[in-house]
Short mmCIF file of C-alpha atoms in Angstrom, two decimals:
data_model
loop_
_atom_site.label_atom_id
_atom_site.label_comp_id
_atom_site.label_asym_id
_atom_site.label_seq_id
_atom_site.Cartn_x
_atom_site.Cartn_y
_atom_site.Cartn_z
CA MET A 1 -104.43 -13.20 14.15
CA ASN A 2 -105.12 -10.63 16.90
CA GLY A 3 -108.90 -10.95 16.65
CA LEU A 4 -109.08 -11.10 12.86
CA SER A 5 -111.45 -13.65 11.40
CA ARG A 6 -110.40 -15.81 8.48
CA GLU A 7 -113.27 -14.29 6.50
CA PHE A 8 -111.88 -10.80 6.99
CA VAL A 9 -108.38 -11.95 6.05
CA ARG A 10 -109.69 -13.37 2.78
CA GLU A 11 -111.67 -10.21 2.04
CA VAL A 12 -108.70 -7.93 2.68
CA GLN A 13 -106.47 -10.14 0.53
CA GLN A 14 -109.00 -9.88 -2.29
CA LEU A 15 -109.39 -6.14 -1.87
CA SER A 16 -105.63 -5.66 -1.70
CA LYS A 17 -105.39 -6.84 -5.31
CA PHE A 18 -107.60 -3.96 -6.38
CA ALA A 19 -105.91 -1.48 -4.04
CA TYR A 20 -102.47 -2.47 -5.28
CA CYS A 21 -103.44 -1.92 -8.89
CA ASN A 22 -104.04 1.73 -8.08
CA CYS A 23 -100.78 2.21 -6.19
CA GLN A 24 -98.13 4.32 -7.88
CA SER A 25 -95.34 3.68 -5.44
CA PRO A 26 -93.49 0.45 -4.62
CA SER A 27 -94.75 -1.46 -1.62
CA PRO A 28 -93.63 -4.44 0.49
CA TRP A 29 -96.00 -6.79 -1.36
CA GLU A 30 -95.12 -5.60 -4.87
CA GLU A 31 -93.41 -8.77 -6.03
CA LYS A 32 -96.26 -11.00 -4.89
CA ALA A 33 -99.08 -8.82 -6.21
CA ASN A 34 -101.57 -10.56 -8.45
CA PRO A 35 -102.59 -9.27 -11.91
CA ILE A 36 -105.28 -6.62 -12.23
CA PRO A 37 -108.66 -8.30 -11.61
CA THR A 38 -111.21 -8.11 -14.38
CA GLN A 39 -113.88 -6.99 -11.94
CA GLN A 40 -113.59 -4.83 -8.87
CA PRO A 41 -113.92 -7.08 -5.81
CA ALA A 42 -116.37 -6.31 -3.07
CA CYS A 43 -114.92 -4.10 -0.37
CA PRO A 44 -115.33 -5.53 3.15
CA ARG A 45 -117.67 -3.48 5.32
CA ARG A 46 -115.95 -3.93 8.62
CA ARG A 47 -117.00 -2.52 11.93
CA PRO A 48 -114.67 -0.02 13.62
CA LYS A 49 -113.71 -2.66 16.16
CA GLN A 50 -112.47 -4.98 13.44
CA MET A 51 -110.65 -2.15 11.67
CA LYS A 52 -108.96 -1.19 14.93
CA ASN A 53 -107.89 -4.80 15.52
CA CYS A 54 -106.60 -5.14 11.98
CA ARG A 55 -103.85 -2.61 12.78
CA CYS A 56 -102.40 -5.07 15.31
CA VAL A 57 -100.69 -7.16 12.63
CA CYS A 58 -97.30 -7.59 11.00
CA LYS A 59 -95.67 -4.66 9.23
CA THR A 60 -96.50 -5.93 5.74
CA TRP A 61 -100.21 -6.10 6.57
CA LEU A 62 -100.08 -2.74 8.32
CA HIS A 63 -98.47 -1.12 5.28
CA LEU A 64 -101.27 -2.52 3.15
CA LEU A 65 -104.00 -1.26 5.44
CA VAL A 66 -102.60 2.28 5.62
CA ASP A 67 -101.78 2.47 1.91
CA PRO A 68 -103.67 5.50 0.47
CA SER A 69 -105.38 3.43 -2.23
CA PHE A 70 -106.66 0.82 0.22
CA ALA A 71 -107.65 3.46 2.78
CA GLN A 72 -109.58 5.49 0.22
CA LEU A 73 -111.41 2.45 -1.12
CA TYR A 74 -112.37 1.29 2.36
CA HIS A 75 -113.50 4.77 3.39
CA THR A 76 -115.89 5.10 0.45
CA ARG A 77 -117.66 1.90 1.48
CA ALA A 78 -117.44 1.95 5.26
CA ASP A 79 -120.64 1.96 7.27
CA PRO A 80 -121.21 5.27 9.13
CA CYS A 81 -121.30 5.21 12.90
CA ILE A 82 -121.09 7.63 15.84
CA ILE A 83 -118.04 8.97 17.64
CA LEU A 84 -118.58 10.19 21.17
CA GLN A 85 -116.77 11.51 24.20
CA PRO A 86 -118.21 11.08 27.72
CA THR A 87 -118.66 14.29 29.69
CA ASN A 88 -117.97 12.48 32.99
CA LYS A 89 -114.78 13.87 34.48
CA ASN A 90 -113.23 10.43 35.00
CA ARG A 91 -114.02 9.27 31.44
CA GLN A 92 -113.73 12.41 29.33
CA GLN A 93 -110.29 11.41 28.06
CA HIS A 94 -111.82 8.47 26.17
CA LEU A 95 -113.26 8.35 22.66
CA TYR A 96 -115.72 5.69 21.55
CA ALA A 97 -117.02 4.60 18.16
CA VAL A 98 -120.52 3.12 18.19
CA HIS A 99 -121.80 0.91 15.39
CA PHE A 100 -125.41 -0.32 15.20
CA ASP A 101 -126.16 -3.80 13.88
CA ASN A 102 -129.26 -4.85 11.95
CA ARG A 103 -131.19 -5.25 15.20
CA ASN A 104 -130.17 -1.81 16.46
CA ASN A 105 -127.97 -3.28 19.17
CA VAL A 106 -124.71 -1.69 20.30
CA ARG A 107 -123.63 -4.14 23.00
CA ASN A 108 -120.97 -5.81 20.85
CA SER A 109 -120.32 -2.82 18.61
CA ILE A 110 -118.61 -0.32 20.92
CA VAL A 111 -114.94 0.51 20.41
CA LYS A 112 -112.79 2.54 22.78
CA PHE A 113 -110.07 4.14 20.69
CA ALA A 114 -106.47 3.78 21.78
CA THR A 115 -106.21 7.50 20.97
CA GLU A 116 -107.29 9.52 24.00
CA THR A 117 -108.42 13.13 23.94
CA HIS A 118 -105.32 14.41 25.74
CA LEU A 119 -103.36 13.16 22.68
CA GLY A 120 -100.54 11.81 24.80
CA MET A 121 -99.77 15.21 26.32
CA GLY A 122 -100.78 14.14 29.83
CA CYS A 123 -104.06 13.54 31.62
CA ASN A 124 -104.11 17.16 32.81
CA VAL A 125 -104.75 18.28 29.22
CA LYS A 126 -108.55 18.50 28.87
CA LEU A 127 -109.67 18.55 25.26
CA SER A 128 -113.25 18.31 24.02
CA LEU A 129 -114.68 16.78 20.86
CA LEU A 130 -115.75 19.79 18.78
CA ASP A 131 -116.53 18.28 15.38
CA SER A 132 -116.08 15.30 13.09
CA CYS A 133 -115.78 15.24 9.31
CA ASN A 134 -114.89 12.48 6.87
CA GLY A 135 -113.06 10.41 9.46
CA LEU A 136 -111.11 13.22 11.15
CA ILE A 137 -112.05 14.93 14.40
CA LEU A 138 -111.49 18.44 15.74
CA LEU A 139 -110.47 18.81 19.40
CA GLY A 140 -110.06 21.92 21.52
CA LYS A 141 -110.13 23.28 25.06
CA LEU A 142 -113.39 24.58 26.52
CA TYR A 143 -113.54 27.34 29.12
CA ARG A 144 -116.99 28.24 30.46
CA SER A 145 -118.63 26.80 27.35
CA GLN A 146 -116.33 28.82 25.09
CA VAL A 147 -113.61 27.34 22.92
CA LYS A 148 -110.06 28.47 23.63
CA LEU A 149 -108.68 29.15 20.19
CA ASP A 150 -104.97 29.47 20.89
CA GLN A 151 -104.63 25.84 19.79
CA LEU A 152 -106.94 23.44 17.96
CA TYR A 153 -106.14 19.84 17.11
CA VAL A 154 -107.10 17.88 13.98
CA CYS A 155 -106.76 14.16 14.63
CA ASN A 156 -107.39 10.80 13.00
CA PRO A 157 -108.40 8.68 16.02
CA ILE A 158 -107.69 5.39 14.19
CA THR A 159 -104.07 6.16 13.33
CA GLY A 160 -103.47 8.35 16.39
CA GLU A 161 -101.93 11.07 14.23
CA PHE A 162 -102.74 14.74 14.83
CA ILE A 163 -101.65 18.23 13.87
CA ILE A 164 -101.85 21.47 15.86
CA VAL A 165 -103.66 24.41 14.28
CA ARG A 166 -103.04 27.88 15.73
CA PRO A 167 -105.11 30.88 14.57
CA GLY A 168 -102.11 33.17 14.98
CA ILE A 169 -104.20 36.05 16.36
CA ASN A 170 -105.45 36.97 19.82
CA LEU A 171 -108.51 34.72 20.06
CA LYS A 172 -107.62 32.76 23.16
CA SER A 173 -111.20 32.40 24.38
CA SER A 174 -114.05 33.52 22.15
CA PRO A 175 -117.61 32.36 21.45
CA MET A 176 -116.69 31.21 17.97
CA CYS A 177 -117.98 27.99 16.45
CA PRO A 178 -115.05 25.86 15.21
CA CYS A 179 -115.91 23.23 12.61
CA LEU A 180 -114.17 20.91 10.21
CA GLY A 181 -114.94 20.70 6.49
CA PHE A 182 -113.83 18.59 3.56
CA CYS A 183 -113.86 19.36 -0.18
CA PRO A 184 -114.56 16.18 -2.21
CA LYS A 185 -113.26 17.77 -5.41
CA THR A 186 -109.86 18.95 -4.17
CA GLN A 187 -109.58 16.38 -1.35
CA VAL A 188 -108.54 19.03 1.18
CA TYR A 189 -109.72 19.60 4.74
CA LYS A 190 -110.36 23.03 6.24
CA VAL A 191 -110.80 24.29 9.78
CA VAL A 192 -113.52 26.96 9.80
CA LEU A 193 -114.15 29.41 12.67
CA LEU A 194 -117.59 31.01 12.48
CA SER A 195 -117.76 34.21 14.50
CA LYS A 196 -119.75 37.32 15.32
CA LYS A 197 -118.51 40.81 14.52
CA ARG A 198 -117.66 42.12 17.95
CA TYR A 199 -115.45 39.15 18.83
CA VAL A 200 -113.07 39.58 15.92
CA ALA A 201 -112.58 43.34 15.83
CA GLU A 202 -108.83 42.94 15.72
CA VAL A 203 -109.14 41.13 12.38
CA SER A 204 -111.69 43.23 10.53
CA ASN A 205 -114.35 45.86 11.06
CA ASN A 206 -116.82 43.56 9.34
CA MET A 207 -118.03 40.17 10.45
CA VAL A 208 -115.60 37.51 9.40
CA THR A 209 -115.07 33.81 9.26
CA LEU A 210 -111.56 32.44 9.59
CA VAL A 211 -110.51 29.53 7.36
CA TYR A 212 -107.41 27.36 7.56
CA THR A 213 -106.61 24.87 4.79
CA LEU A 214 -104.65 21.83 5.97
CA GLY A 215 -101.47 20.95 4.15
CA GLU A 216 -99.34 22.61 1.50
CA LYS A 217 -102.28 24.21 -0.32
CA GLY A 218 -103.03 26.35 2.72
CA ASN A 219 -99.43 27.60 3.08
CA GLY A 220 -99.93 27.55 6.84
CA LEU A 221 -102.01 30.76 6.68
CA TRP A 222 -105.46 31.74 7.90
CA LYS A 223 -107.84 33.49 5.56
CA SER A 224 -110.55 35.91 6.75
CA LEU A 225 -113.86 36.06 4.88
CA ASN A 226 -116.59 38.67 5.07
CA VAL A 227 -119.92 36.96 5.71
CA GLY A 228 -122.28 39.97 5.68
CA ASP A 229 -125.32 39.88 7.95
CA GLY A 230 -125.99 36.16 7.90
CA LEU A 231 -124.07 35.30 11.06
CA LEU A 232 -125.33 37.69 13.69
CA HIS A 233 -125.72 34.85 16.15
CA GLN A 234 -123.10 32.20 16.80
CA PRO A 235 -124.12 28.74 15.49
CA ARG A 236 -124.64 26.12 18.15
CA ASN A 237 -124.19 23.10 15.93
CA THR A 238 -123.13 22.55 12.35
CA THR A 239 -124.01 19.80 9.88
CA PHE A 240 -121.68 18.70 7.09
CA LEU A 241 -123.04 17.33 3.81
CA ASN A 242 -121.37 16.94 0.39
CA GLY A 243 -118.65 19.53 0.93
CA ILE A 244 -120.96 22.09 2.59
CA ILE A 245 -121.27 23.11 6.25
CA HIS A 246 -124.82 24.00 7.38
CA TRP A 247 -126.21 25.69 10.49
CA VAL A 248 -129.29 27.47 11.81
CA VAL A 249 -129.16 31.28 11.97
CA ARG A 250 -131.15 32.43 15.00
CA SER A 251 -131.02 36.17 14.34
CA PRO A 252 -134.48 37.85 14.11
CA SER A 253 -133.25 40.15 11.32
CA VAL A 254 -132.27 37.32 8.95
CA PRO A 255 -135.26 35.85 7.06
CA GLN A 256 -133.50 32.66 5.87
CA PHE A 257 -132.76 30.59 8.97
CA ILE A 258 -130.60 27.92 7.26
CA ASN A 259 -127.19 29.14 6.13
CA SER A 260 -124.30 27.26 4.57
CA PHE A 261 -120.60 27.52 3.82
CA ASP A 262 -119.20 25.83 0.71
CA VAL A 263 -115.79 24.42 1.63
CA GLU A 264 -114.58 24.51 -1.99
CA ASP A 265 -115.35 28.10 -3.07
CA GLU A 266 -115.57 29.46 0.53
CA CYS A 267 -118.89 31.20 -0.17
CA PHE A 268 -121.90 31.60 2.11
CA ARG A 269 -125.36 30.79 0.79
CA PRO A 270 -128.83 30.45 2.32
CA VAL A 271 -130.64 27.14 1.98
CA PRO A 272 -134.41 27.32 1.39
CA PRO A 273 -136.46 25.79 4.25
CA PRO A 274 -139.67 23.81 3.72
CA PRO A 275 -142.46 25.98 2.19
CA GLU A 276 -144.44 25.53 5.42
CA PHE A 277 -141.71 27.47 7.26
CA VAL A 278 -141.71 30.65 5.18
CA SER A 279 -144.33 32.67 7.05
CA PRO A 280 -142.76 35.29 9.37
CA GLU A 281 -144.35 33.75 12.45
CA GLN A 282 -143.25 30.22 11.62
CA THR A 283 -139.78 31.34 10.53
CA MET A 284 -139.11 33.17 13.80
CA ARG A 285 -140.35 30.22 15.87
CA SER A 286 -138.35 27.76 13.80
CA LYS A 287 -135.06 29.51 14.54
CA TRP A 288 -135.27 28.21 18.11
CA THR A 289 -137.10 24.91 17.67
CA VAL A 290 -135.22 23.19 14.84
CA SER A 291 -131.95 21.35 14.38
CA LEU A 292 -130.18 20.04 11.30
CA GLY A 293 -128.84 16.61 10.39
CA VAL A 294 -128.28 14.18 7.54
CA LEU A 295 -130.49 11.20 6.66
CA GLU A 296 -129.60 8.88 3.78
CA GLY A 297 -127.36 11.50 2.19
CA CYS A 298 -130.00 14.26 2.38
CA LEU A 299 -130.22 17.39 4.51
CA ALA A 300 -132.77 16.94 7.29
CA ILE A 301 -134.56 19.20 9.77
CA GLY A 302 -135.73 18.13 13.20
CA GLU A 303 -138.56 20.32 14.46
CA ARG A 304 -140.52 20.55 17.68
CA ALA A 305 -144.19 20.70 16.76
CA LYS A 306 -145.83 24.12 17.17
CA ASP A 307 -148.98 23.14 19.05
CA VAL A 308 -147.90 19.81 20.54
CA SER A 309 -144.60 20.26 22.35
CA TYR A 310 -144.05 16.53 22.84
CA CYS A 311 -144.11 15.81 19.09
CA PHE A 312 -140.97 15.97 16.97
CA HIS A 313 -141.19 16.19 13.17
CA VAL A 314 -138.38 15.25 10.77
CA TRP A 315 -138.23 16.86 7.32
CA VAL A 316 -135.93 15.61 4.55
CA MET A 317 -134.74 17.61 1.52
CA LYS A 318 -134.90 14.92 -1.19
CA GLU A 319 -133.15 17.11 -3.80
CA TYR A 320 -130.56 19.48 -2.40
CA GLY A 321 -131.35 23.17 -2.93
CA VAL A 322 -134.90 22.52 -4.19
CA GLN A 323 -137.39 23.93 -1.72
CA ALA A 324 -140.32 21.92 -3.05
CA SER A 325 -138.46 18.65 -2.36
CA TRP A 326 -138.77 19.01 1.44
CA THR A 327 -140.90 16.15 2.79
CA LYS A 328 -142.17 15.53 6.31
CA THR A 329 -140.88 11.97 6.72
CA TYR A 330 -141.26 11.10 10.41
CA THR A 331 -143.30 12.22 13.41
CA MET A 332 -142.15 11.14 16.86
CA ASP A 333 -144.33 11.18 19.99
CA PHE A 334 -141.94 11.74 22.89
CA ILE A 335 -144.64 11.00 25.47
CA MET A 336 -145.02 7.50 24.03
CA GLY A 337 -141.31 6.96 24.56
CA LYS A 338 -141.43 8.52 28.05
CA LEU A 339 -139.00 11.17 26.86
CA GLU A 340 -139.28 14.71 28.15
CA PRO A 341 -139.66 17.24 25.28
CA LEU A 342 -137.15 19.72 26.70
CA LEU A 343 -134.58 22.00 25.10
CA PRO A 344 -132.09 21.81 23.55
CA VAL A 345 -133.80 20.48 20.46
CA SER A 346 -132.82 16.92 19.60
CA GLN A 347 -129.96 16.63 17.11
CA ILE A 348 -130.39 14.17 14.22
CA LEU A 349 -127.36 11.87 13.90
CA GLY A 350 -128.40 9.57 11.05
CA LEU A 351 -130.06 6.23 10.30
CA CYS A 352 -129.19 2.90 11.90
CA ARG A 353 -128.70 -0.10 9.62
CA ASN A 354 -132.24 -1.31 10.38
CA GLY A 355 -133.77 2.05 9.38
CA ASP A 356 -134.23 3.52 12.86
CA VAL A 357 -133.61 7.26 13.24
CA LEU A 358 -130.76 8.05 15.63
CA PHE A 359 -130.74 11.35 17.53
CA THR A 360 -129.60 13.04 20.72
CA HIS A 361 -132.00 13.86 23.51
CA GLN A 362 -131.54 16.62 26.08
CA GLY A 363 -128.12 17.30 24.67
CA GLY A 364 -126.31 14.15 25.80
CA ASN A 365 -128.34 10.96 25.53
CA LEU A 366 -128.36 8.62 22.54
CA VAL A 367 -131.86 7.57 21.41
CA SER A 368 -133.24 5.81 18.33
CA PHE A 369 -136.77 5.81 16.91
CA ASN A 370 -138.37 2.91 15.03
CA PRO A 371 -140.73 4.40 12.40
CA VAL A 372 -142.24 1.03 11.41
CA ASN A 373 -143.36 0.03 14.89
CA PRO A 374 -143.31 3.50 16.49
CA SER A 375 -141.10 3.07 19.53
CA PHE A 376 -138.00 4.53 21.15
CA LYS A 377 -134.82 2.95 22.46
CA ILE A 378 -132.37 4.64 24.82
CA HIS A 379 -128.84 3.36 24.25
CA LYS A 380 -126.58 2.94 27.27
CA ILE A 381 -122.86 3.04 26.53
CA GLU A 382 -120.84 1.36 29.30
CA LYS A 383 -123.19 2.73 31.96
CA LEU A 384 -122.57 6.28 30.76
CA CYS A 385 -125.37 8.59 29.70
CA ASN A 386 -123.99 12.01 28.71
CA PHE A 387 -121.76 12.56 25.70
CA LEU A 388 -120.42 14.92 23.12
CA MET A 389 -121.21 13.08 19.90
CA HIS A 390 -120.99 13.44 16.12
CA PRO A 391 -121.61 11.28 13.04
CA TYR A 392 -118.43 9.47 12.06
CA ILE A 393 -117.07 7.39 9.16
CA PRO A 394 -113.85 5.42 9.87
CA ASN A 395 -110.87 6.61 7.84
CA LEU A 396 -107.57 4.71 7.60
CA THR A 397 -105.80 7.43 5.62
CA SER A 398 -102.69 8.82 7.27
CA LEU A 399 -102.58 12.53 8.07
CA ARG A 400 -99.20 12.44 6.38
CA ASP A 401 -101.08 12.09 3.09
CA ILE A 402 -104.00 14.35 4.01
CA ALA A 403 -101.99 17.29 5.36
CA ARG A 404 -98.63 17.19 3.60
CA GLY A 405 -96.28 19.84 4.91
CA GLU A 406 -97.83 20.03 8.39
CA THR A 407 -95.89 19.03 11.49
CA LEU A 408 -97.23 15.64 12.42
CA PHE A 409 -97.56 14.15 15.92
CA ASN A 410 -98.78 10.74 17.09
CA ALA A 411 -100.85 10.48 20.26
CA THR A 412 -100.09 6.78 20.76
CA LEU A 413 -96.31 7.27 20.66
CA ARG A 414 -95.94 10.23 23.03
#
């Protein structure tokens, strides 16, 4: 059945019983649905490749797989992976999902999405992967390392659906940091543009952030927020965790170098760094030698060691918001792995299934570190070596349900 194993078919059939019981609308399999099970069946943890193949089935199966109840249940239990876009000119239209098995191998776990970055608008349309959040991705045009903000695209690469988001003001090319956020409580997605004061003078005399809420709740309007003095320098990268967007503030006049934006209440708050980082000397150095990430559901900091440039420390905030809970969890010796300790600082991407730490190196290479037997592994993806990459969790939910009221397009049908 188009690459589907019998085991997966049985698992989906079992899970469909639970998914159906939570459906409120009639469906093609309604008459054959089984009674409510007494216990919730185990949700299949399928790799992205298998989930992509499972869409190549009959209409009844496809309706089941894209049903909101099934999609939500699968999404809550799916294994995280990485989504990446090659920077090579002849491959930059492709998107890949990379899943790591228990042995930290990716050879049989690479999926090239049918959805390409030009979104069916023609190969001359060059869009870059800007962010990923909760299964959706944010795409936009880059011009001299700046994002052209006349049009941004929010896309589900599994379904191929996308919407076009336009700021509605004259921000055609600005050094803003576009990111994508999700509110677990209200189940809404928001496009957030973090900016510096002088680049948004036409909107406000104060520094602002622009926020767009997808769907009917946003009314198709952008909202401007005053962010005070915490955003004097444009963020380079953002990290999403539990409904909050985080980034490093590199301004010398801001003592707290970790800032955050709560997607639900749209408020900015500093996040306390490890106690070892609070001295003025260490704080100023840290602004340029740290990056943020997520490890096992906790906020993490990657830091180049102060006195030994080839060492890389990883700190984990065991209890969010509690400064004393920061723990130095890993120390990596780049010389041992024959990796050059150059800028930009490595970006933490997450943990592999076998416990290895996955991170970027020199901005575009994918590397993992084994903390048990200290060693490094450089991952080659189809003979490519430079990527734009973000953590990713597969999401089968249709944008029609996520962003009701928005004009919907499909990249695979254009």
